[in-house]
Short mmCIF file of C-alpha atoms in Angstrom, two decimals:
data_model
loop_
_atom_site.label_atom_id
_atom_site.label_comp_id
_atom_site.label_asym_id
_atom_site.label_seq_id
_atom_site.Cartn_x
_atom_site.Cartn_y
_atom_site.Cartn_z
CA MET D 1 -86.78 -91.51 26.71
CA ARG D 2 -86.56 -93.57 29.68
CA LYS D 3 -89.93 -95.86 30.27
CA PHE D 4 -91.78 -97.13 33.37
CA GLU D 5 -94.40 -99.26 35.04
CA LEU D 6 -96.45 -96.64 36.62
CA ILE D 7 -98.40 -97.50 39.52
CA VAL D 8 -101.33 -95.41 41.28
CA PRO D 9 -102.66 -95.67 44.05
CA CYS D 10 -106.60 -93.96 44.91
CA HIS D 11 -109.54 -94.89 47.17
CA PHE D 12 -110.54 -98.19 47.49
CA GLY D 13 -114.14 -98.64 45.24
CA MET D 14 -111.92 -96.04 42.65
CA GLU D 15 -109.89 -97.70 40.74
CA ALA D 16 -112.36 -97.62 37.56
CA VAL D 17 -112.54 -93.68 37.16
CA LEU D 18 -108.71 -93.70 37.87
CA LYS D 19 -108.06 -96.12 34.83
CA ARG D 20 -110.62 -94.50 33.39
CA GLU D 21 -108.70 -91.29 33.38
CA ILE D 22 -105.43 -92.74 32.48
CA ASP D 23 -107.53 -93.95 29.68
CA ASP D 24 -108.14 -90.60 28.42
CA LEU D 25 -104.20 -89.70 29.35
CA GLY D 26 -103.65 -91.61 26.32
CA TYR D 27 -101.40 -94.15 28.64
CA ASP D 28 -101.73 -98.37 28.17
CA ILE D 29 -103.22 -100.00 31.89
CA SER D 30 -100.77 -102.70 33.02
CA GLU D 31 -103.03 -104.50 35.84
CA VAL D 32 -106.22 -102.83 38.12
CA VAL D 33 -106.20 -104.60 41.56
CA ASP D 34 -107.82 -103.14 44.48
CA GLY D 35 -106.94 -99.52 45.60
CA ARG D 36 -104.08 -99.31 42.67
CA VAL D 37 -103.93 -98.95 39.01
CA THR D 38 -100.49 -100.12 36.69
CA PHE D 39 -100.10 -98.65 33.94
CA LEU D 40 -96.69 -98.20 31.59
CA GLY D 41 -95.07 -94.23 30.31
CA ASP D 42 -92.12 -92.77 29.84
CA GLU D 43 -91.31 -89.71 32.13
CA GLU D 44 -93.33 -87.55 30.38
CA ALA D 45 -96.28 -89.94 31.48
CA LEU D 46 -94.79 -89.43 35.06
CA CYS D 47 -94.72 -85.92 34.92
CA ARG D 48 -98.19 -85.30 33.54
CA ALA D 49 -99.78 -88.22 35.69
CA ASN D 50 -98.78 -86.43 38.62
CA ILE D 51 -99.94 -82.68 37.22
CA PHE D 52 -103.34 -83.76 35.57
CA LEU D 53 -104.70 -86.88 37.25
CA ARG D 54 -107.91 -86.08 40.10
CA SER D 55 -108.33 -89.32 41.73
CA ALA D 56 -105.03 -90.59 42.23
CA GLU D 57 -103.48 -90.74 45.70
CA ARG D 58 -99.60 -90.73 44.05
CA VAL D 59 -97.41 -91.88 41.33
CA LEU D 60 -94.78 -94.41 42.25
CA ILE D 61 -92.18 -95.80 39.39
CA LYS D 62 -91.98 -99.31 40.30
CA ILE D 63 -88.74 -100.55 41.21
CA GLY D 64 -89.48 -104.31 41.05
CA SER D 65 -91.30 -107.12 42.84
CA PHE D 66 -90.41 -110.89 44.02
CA HIS D 67 -91.96 -113.16 46.45
CA ALA D 68 -91.01 -113.89 49.76
CA GLU D 69 -91.94 -115.97 52.81
CA SER D 70 -89.32 -114.75 55.56
CA PHE D 71 -87.11 -111.80 56.08
CA GLU D 72 -84.31 -113.38 54.50
CA GLU D 73 -86.17 -113.45 50.86
CA LEU D 74 -87.34 -109.90 51.86
CA PHE D 75 -83.62 -108.91 52.27
CA GLU D 76 -82.14 -110.63 49.15
CA GLY D 77 -85.46 -109.35 46.47
CA THR D 78 -84.44 -106.30 47.93
CA LYS D 79 -81.24 -105.85 47.46
CA ALA D 80 -81.29 -107.50 44.01
CA LEU D 81 -83.46 -104.87 42.69
CA PRO D 82 -81.42 -101.99 40.47
CA TRP D 83 -81.39 -98.88 42.87
CA GLU D 84 -78.65 -97.77 41.80
CA GLU D 85 -80.83 -96.73 38.65
CA TYR D 86 -82.74 -93.95 41.13
CA ILE D 87 -80.29 -93.23 43.63
CA PRO D 88 -77.49 -91.54 43.19
CA GLU D 89 -74.61 -91.38 46.32
CA ASP D 90 -75.91 -88.54 48.82
CA GLY D 91 -79.99 -89.44 47.98
CA ARG D 92 -82.05 -89.82 51.02
CA PHE D 93 -83.81 -93.66 51.15
CA TRP D 94 -86.78 -94.81 53.21
CA VAL D 95 -89.41 -97.24 52.77
CA THR D 96 -91.88 -94.84 54.08
CA LYS D 97 -95.01 -96.97 54.09
CA ALA D 98 -95.15 -100.97 53.90
CA ALA D 99 -98.93 -102.33 53.90
CA SER D 100 -99.30 -106.09 54.43
CA VAL D 101 -102.51 -108.20 52.88
CA LYS D 102 -102.85 -112.18 53.08
CA SER D 103 -98.87 -112.68 53.88
CA ARG D 104 -96.26 -114.08 56.01
CA LEU D 105 -94.63 -111.31 56.39
CA PHE D 106 -96.83 -108.07 58.02
CA SER D 107 -95.40 -106.23 61.24
CA PRO D 108 -94.71 -103.31 58.85
CA SER D 109 -92.09 -101.60 60.79
CA ASP D 110 -90.12 -104.84 60.63
CA ILE D 111 -91.02 -104.80 56.76
CA GLN D 112 -89.45 -101.51 56.75
CA SER D 113 -85.57 -102.08 58.06
CA VAL D 114 -84.84 -104.93 56.69
CA MET D 115 -85.39 -102.75 53.61
CA LYS D 116 -84.08 -100.55 54.32
CA LYS D 117 -81.02 -102.18 55.74
CA ALA D 118 -80.76 -104.07 52.19
CA MET D 119 -80.64 -101.05 50.06
CA VAL D 120 -78.52 -99.42 51.96
CA GLU D 121 -76.08 -103.23 51.54
CA ARG D 122 -76.51 -102.88 47.36
CA LEU D 123 -76.02 -98.98 47.42
CA LYS D 124 -72.32 -99.67 49.12
CA GLY D 125 -70.86 -102.25 47.06
CA ILE D 126 -72.57 -99.69 44.09
CA TYR D 127 -70.59 -96.56 45.72
CA HIS D 128 -67.76 -98.22 47.55
CA VAL D 129 -68.63 -96.78 50.78
CA ASN D 130 -69.39 -97.75 53.77
CA TRP D 131 -71.58 -95.30 55.24
CA PHE D 132 -74.47 -92.72 52.93
CA GLN D 133 -74.63 -89.09 54.09
CA GLU D 134 -78.08 -89.02 53.19
CA ASP D 135 -77.71 -84.71 53.03
CA GLY D 136 -78.93 -84.86 48.94
CA ALA D 137 -82.49 -85.40 47.37
CA GLU D 138 -84.84 -87.42 48.58
CA PHE D 139 -86.35 -91.21 47.34
CA PRO D 140 -89.60 -92.76 50.44
CA ILE D 141 -90.40 -96.08 48.65
CA ARG D 142 -93.57 -97.56 49.45
CA VAL D 143 -94.09 -101.66 49.05
CA PHE D 144 -97.24 -103.76 48.17
CA LEU D 145 -97.13 -107.52 50.34
CA MET D 146 -100.45 -109.45 48.69
CA LYS D 147 -100.23 -112.89 49.34
CA ASP D 148 -96.44 -113.07 49.64
CA GLN D 149 -95.75 -111.05 46.55
CA VAL D 150 -93.79 -108.11 47.87
CA THR D 151 -94.44 -104.93 44.90
CA VAL D 152 -91.53 -102.35 45.80
CA GLY D 153 -92.32 -98.54 43.91
CA LEU D 154 -90.18 -95.36 44.09
CA ASP D 155 -92.63 -92.80 45.29
CA SER D 156 -92.21 -90.26 42.40
CA THR D 157 -95.10 -87.22 43.90
CA GLY D 158 -94.17 -86.89 47.83
CA VAL D 159 -96.70 -85.41 49.23
CA SER D 160 -100.74 -86.69 48.32
CA LEU D 161 -101.61 -85.21 44.72
CA HIS D 162 -104.92 -84.63 47.08
CA LYS D 163 -103.03 -81.48 48.93
CA ARG D 164 -103.96 -79.37 46.04
CA GLY D 165 -102.89 -76.05 47.76
CA TYR D 166 -105.96 -74.65 47.70
CA ARG D 167 -107.70 -75.97 50.94
CA LYS D 168 -105.42 -74.32 53.58
CA LEU D 169 -109.47 -74.61 55.85
CA VAL D 170 -111.03 -77.61 56.86
CA ALA D 171 -114.11 -78.69 58.08
CA GLN D 172 -114.72 -80.72 60.98
CA ALA D 173 -114.42 -84.02 58.93
CA PRO D 174 -113.86 -83.04 54.95
CA ILE D 175 -113.55 -85.31 52.32
CA ALA D 176 -109.85 -85.92 50.08
CA GLU D 177 -109.95 -83.55 47.09
CA ASN D 178 -109.01 -87.18 45.21
CA LEU D 179 -112.01 -89.11 46.62
CA ALA D 180 -114.61 -85.63 46.14
CA ALA D 181 -113.66 -85.55 42.33
CA ALA D 182 -113.82 -89.14 41.51
CA MET D 183 -117.47 -88.83 43.19
CA ILE D 184 -118.22 -86.11 40.26
CA LYS D 185 -116.43 -88.61 37.63
CA LEU D 186 -119.17 -91.32 38.58
CA THR D 187 -121.59 -89.44 37.71
CA PRO D 188 -123.01 -87.55 34.25
CA TRP D 189 -122.13 -84.34 35.26
CA ASN D 190 -120.97 -81.38 33.16
CA GLY D 191 -120.36 -77.78 33.61
CA GLU D 192 -123.50 -77.05 32.03
CA ARG D 193 -125.47 -78.64 34.11
CA VAL D 194 -126.63 -77.43 37.85
CA LEU D 195 -124.59 -78.96 40.76
CA VAL D 196 -125.66 -78.48 44.44
CA ASP D 197 -124.15 -79.57 47.29
CA PRO D 198 -126.24 -79.15 50.78
CA PHE D 199 -123.98 -80.17 52.77
CA CYS D 200 -119.93 -78.49 51.73
CA GLY D 201 -118.74 -77.47 54.61
CA SER D 202 -114.96 -76.08 53.39
CA GLY D 203 -115.96 -76.41 49.71
CA THR D 204 -114.12 -79.47 48.37
CA ILE D 205 -116.95 -81.14 45.66
CA PRO D 206 -117.74 -77.77 44.44
CA ILE D 207 -114.02 -77.07 44.65
CA GLU D 208 -113.81 -80.34 42.36
CA ALA D 209 -116.15 -79.72 40.36
CA ALA D 210 -115.81 -75.82 39.05
CA MET D 211 -112.05 -77.08 38.94
CA MET D 212 -112.86 -79.57 35.74
CA ALA D 213 -115.57 -77.26 34.62
CA ALA D 214 -113.10 -74.92 34.11
CA ASN D 215 -110.26 -77.48 33.12
CA ILE D 216 -107.68 -76.65 35.95
CA ALA D 217 -105.33 -79.41 36.15
CA PRO D 218 -104.87 -80.26 39.99
CA GLY D 219 -101.87 -80.11 40.59
CA MET D 220 -100.49 -77.37 38.97
CA ASN D 221 -100.04 -75.23 41.77
CA ARG D 222 -98.02 -77.76 43.90
CA ASP D 223 -94.80 -79.31 44.26
CA PHE D 224 -93.60 -83.33 43.87
CA THR D 225 -90.84 -84.63 45.15
CA ALA D 226 -89.92 -86.28 41.40
CA GLU D 227 -88.33 -82.77 40.60
CA ASP D 228 -85.82 -83.27 42.15
CA TRP D 229 -84.13 -86.04 40.51
CA PRO D 230 -83.38 -84.79 37.13
CA TYR D 231 -81.17 -88.18 37.09
CA VAL D 232 -84.54 -90.18 36.99
CA VAL D 233 -87.18 -87.21 34.76
CA GLY D 234 -85.44 -84.55 32.69
CA LYS D 235 -86.39 -81.25 34.44
CA GLY D 236 -87.90 -79.70 31.47
CA LEU D 237 -90.41 -82.33 30.83
CA TRP D 238 -92.12 -80.93 34.25
CA GLN D 239 -92.07 -77.52 32.38
CA ASP D 240 -93.38 -79.25 29.86
CA ALA D 241 -96.53 -80.52 31.22
CA GLN D 242 -96.82 -77.57 33.52
CA GLU D 243 -97.84 -75.53 29.83
CA GLU D 244 -100.01 -78.14 28.86
CA ALA D 245 -102.05 -77.76 31.89
CA GLU D 246 -101.94 -73.70 31.83
CA ASP D 247 -102.91 -73.88 28.13
CA LEU D 248 -106.08 -76.25 28.99
CA VAL D 249 -107.71 -73.62 31.10
CA ASN D 250 -111.12 -71.62 30.70
CA LEU D 251 -112.27 -69.38 33.21
CA GLU D 252 -114.50 -68.10 31.09
CA ILE D 253 -117.37 -70.67 31.44
CA GLU D 254 -120.81 -69.58 32.43
CA THR D 255 -121.65 -72.37 35.72
CA ASP D 256 -124.27 -72.90 37.99
CA ILE D 257 -122.26 -74.72 41.11
CA GLN D 258 -123.64 -73.69 44.18
CA GLY D 259 -122.78 -74.43 47.83
CA TYR D 260 -124.49 -74.23 50.71
CA ASP D 261 -123.96 -75.13 54.55
CA ILE D 262 -126.22 -74.00 58.17
CA ASP D 263 -122.97 -72.92 60.24
CA ASP D 264 -122.17 -69.45 57.94
CA HIS D 265 -118.28 -69.68 59.79
CA MET D 266 -117.65 -72.63 56.64
CA VAL D 267 -119.18 -70.46 53.81
CA GLU D 268 -116.65 -67.83 54.29
CA ILE D 269 -114.02 -70.90 54.81
CA ALA D 270 -115.13 -72.34 51.49
CA ARG D 271 -115.61 -68.68 49.56
CA GLU D 272 -111.62 -68.51 50.89
CA ASN D 273 -111.03 -71.99 49.44
CA ALA D 274 -112.28 -71.31 46.14
CA LYS D 275 -110.85 -68.37 46.13
CA ARG D 276 -106.75 -70.49 46.45
CA ALA D 277 -107.86 -72.43 44.15
CA GLY D 278 -108.74 -69.96 41.06
CA VAL D 279 -112.45 -70.54 40.51
CA GLU D 280 -114.47 -68.33 42.70
CA LYS D 281 -116.48 -66.72 40.24
CA LEU D 282 -117.68 -70.23 38.81
CA ILE D 283 -119.51 -71.04 42.22
CA HIS D 284 -121.91 -69.52 44.73
CA PHE D 285 -121.53 -70.48 47.93
CA GLN D 286 -124.24 -69.89 51.05
CA ARG D 287 -125.48 -70.14 54.55
CA ARG D 288 -128.60 -72.42 53.94
CA ASP D 289 -130.48 -75.44 55.70
CA VAL D 290 -131.05 -78.56 54.06
CA ALA D 291 -134.13 -77.90 54.90
CA GLN D 292 -134.05 -75.45 51.77
CA LEU D 293 -133.07 -76.73 49.77
CA SER D 294 -134.64 -76.10 46.02
CA HIS D 295 -133.74 -75.08 43.11
CA PRO D 296 -135.92 -73.47 39.58
CA LYS D 297 -133.78 -75.31 36.85
CA LYS D 298 -134.44 -79.14 36.10
CA TYR D 299 -132.49 -82.31 35.49
CA GLY D 300 -129.97 -81.08 38.24
CA PHE D 301 -127.27 -82.77 40.33
CA ILE D 302 -127.02 -83.37 43.76
CA ILE D 303 -124.04 -84.55 45.35
CA THR D 304 -122.73 -84.51 48.76
CA ASN D 305 -121.55 -85.30 51.84
CA PRO D 306 -123.83 -85.53 54.56
CA PRO D 307 -123.06 -85.71 58.23
CA TYR D 308 -122.66 -89.74 58.93
CA GLY D 309 -122.77 -89.68 62.54
CA GLU D 310 -120.17 -90.66 63.69
CA ARG D 311 -119.35 -89.03 66.87
CA LEU D 312 -122.28 -90.67 69.48
CA ARG D 313 -124.32 -87.45 70.17
CA ASP D 314 -125.00 -87.22 66.74
CA LYS D 315 -126.64 -90.76 65.69
CA GLU D 316 -130.04 -89.57 67.22
CA GLU D 317 -129.96 -87.05 64.52
CA MET D 318 -129.37 -88.64 61.72
CA PRO D 319 -132.78 -90.19 60.90
CA ALA D 320 -134.93 -86.63 60.93
CA LEU D 321 -131.89 -85.21 59.01
CA TYR D 322 -131.61 -88.18 56.05
CA ARG D 323 -135.76 -88.46 55.81
CA THR D 324 -135.08 -83.93 55.40
CA ILE D 325 -132.62 -84.40 52.26
CA GLY D 326 -135.32 -86.83 51.17
CA GLU D 327 -138.14 -85.09 51.52
CA ARG D 328 -136.41 -82.18 49.76
CA PHE D 329 -135.05 -84.58 46.57
CA ARG D 330 -138.64 -85.71 46.01
CA LEU D 331 -139.49 -81.81 45.23
CA LEU D 332 -136.80 -81.86 42.65
CA ASP D 333 -138.16 -84.40 41.06
CA THR D 334 -136.47 -84.43 37.68
CA TRP D 335 -132.74 -84.53 39.32
CA SER D 336 -130.42 -86.24 40.44
CA MET D 337 -128.56 -87.56 44.56
CA TYR D 338 -125.45 -89.09 44.63
CA LEU D 339 -124.02 -88.94 48.60
CA ILE D 340 -121.41 -90.76 50.08
CA SER D 341 -122.33 -91.61 53.45
CA ALA D 342 -121.53 -94.38 56.29
CA TYR D 343 -124.73 -94.19 58.06
CA GLU D 344 -126.89 -97.47 57.51
CA GLY D 345 -130.13 -96.11 57.72
CA ALA D 346 -128.76 -94.03 54.50
CA GLU D 347 -131.42 -95.43 52.28
CA ARG D 348 -134.73 -96.18 54.85
CA ASP D 349 -134.75 -92.39 56.09
CA ILE D 350 -134.27 -90.76 52.14
CA GLY D 351 -137.51 -93.13 51.73
CA ARG D 352 -135.89 -94.47 48.23
CA LYS D 353 -133.82 -97.21 47.50
CA ALA D 354 -130.97 -96.30 45.27
CA ASP D 355 -130.43 -97.32 42.05
CA ARG D 356 -127.07 -98.10 42.39
CA ASN D 357 -124.57 -97.96 45.08
CA ARG D 358 -120.45 -98.59 45.34
CA LYS D 359 -118.83 -99.61 48.80
CA ILE D 360 -115.66 -97.16 49.27
CA TYR D 361 -113.22 -96.40 52.21
CA ASN D 362 -113.13 -92.73 53.00
CA GLY D 363 -109.89 -93.15 54.63
CA MET D 364 -110.36 -95.93 56.89
CA MET D 365 -114.24 -95.93 57.49
CA LYS D 366 -116.13 -98.39 55.24
CA ALA D 367 -119.21 -96.16 53.38
CA TYR D 368 -121.18 -96.13 50.10
CA TYR D 369 -121.68 -94.15 47.90
CA TYR D 370 -125.20 -93.71 47.07
CA GLN D 371 -126.55 -93.16 43.25
CA PHE D 372 -130.22 -91.78 42.85
CA LEU D 373 -130.99 -91.36 38.98
CA GLY D 374 -133.49 -88.79 38.51
CA PRO D 375 -134.95 -89.14 34.18
CA LYS D 376 -132.39 -88.15 31.69
CA PRO D 377 -132.84 -84.25 30.28
CA PRO D 378 -134.62 -84.18 26.99
CA ARG D 379 -131.99 -84.34 23.66
CA ALA D 380 -131.85 -80.08 22.25
CA LYS D 381 -133.40 -80.16 18.57
CA GLN D 382 -131.76 -80.54 15.52
#
């Protein structure tokens, strides 16, 4: 079976979560840098990574890396890579994204154009043609430039892994599914503990938690670009990984996962999304203001993505909102609270300094993941 070096991008600040996930799948990590983790694996690993990884954005096959300070060096370095091992004569190939940090070459459109020309030049010589029809399978390429070091990856995923397929309807400022999963994975929560999201919006955090509790792989119900590459990844391997995922699902578990929102319409959307994800029986959604947040059980978890006040007209409402969050949390005196926010006064208005916080980029917005830790539950007597 063919061996690859696989590059897996993720949200900045969530590399440790992704690394642990890859470790749990049984693969050897070769590099961890800001925003991505690289590991060694075969064709089966590529399929399993796409289907099982919750905090990843996509899975790239590393084609190669080289140093380039000029477009001539970029052209020659790209041309030297073994493109014919991946792209057939009728393949549709293009550089879908170029990212540059602290490098002399920084124009994405110029990088994309030069690399495409270099690939064409290489494949013209291999396939002995002057023009490519490009009417076959898609082969999107992504490139990262860091301090003039160029890393080139072939995107096996296609549509980002955060798109699980269940979220047809969304809130105004939805949190990405893979970021929600990573947030949950940074807590000690498990399916036997209480979880409440008092700002659930379209239901992403409770749905991701329910999928974890029921062992539903995030990529079970979607397609991947590399499924159309039988000469790169064996067709039967996708089926094997899919069957492995299906065998692990357990919907017979009992959970206490709740999602609240002040908007009736959002509660209905959340229920519909949970139904699409197959976890509607594991979550209780209801219309409820955060000022009514309470729960009879102890040692539960609040995991949430409250409003940040991104819109100017909402900014003046933020202090009162975060004060209410703090007041309700203090009444749940054995609970822990984890919230992501770009609102700078979050700790001040909650009335407590977070035990930990972690800088995270939610899209292009810098946010902090505040972690307010409650007491650990007593150990069950033997």
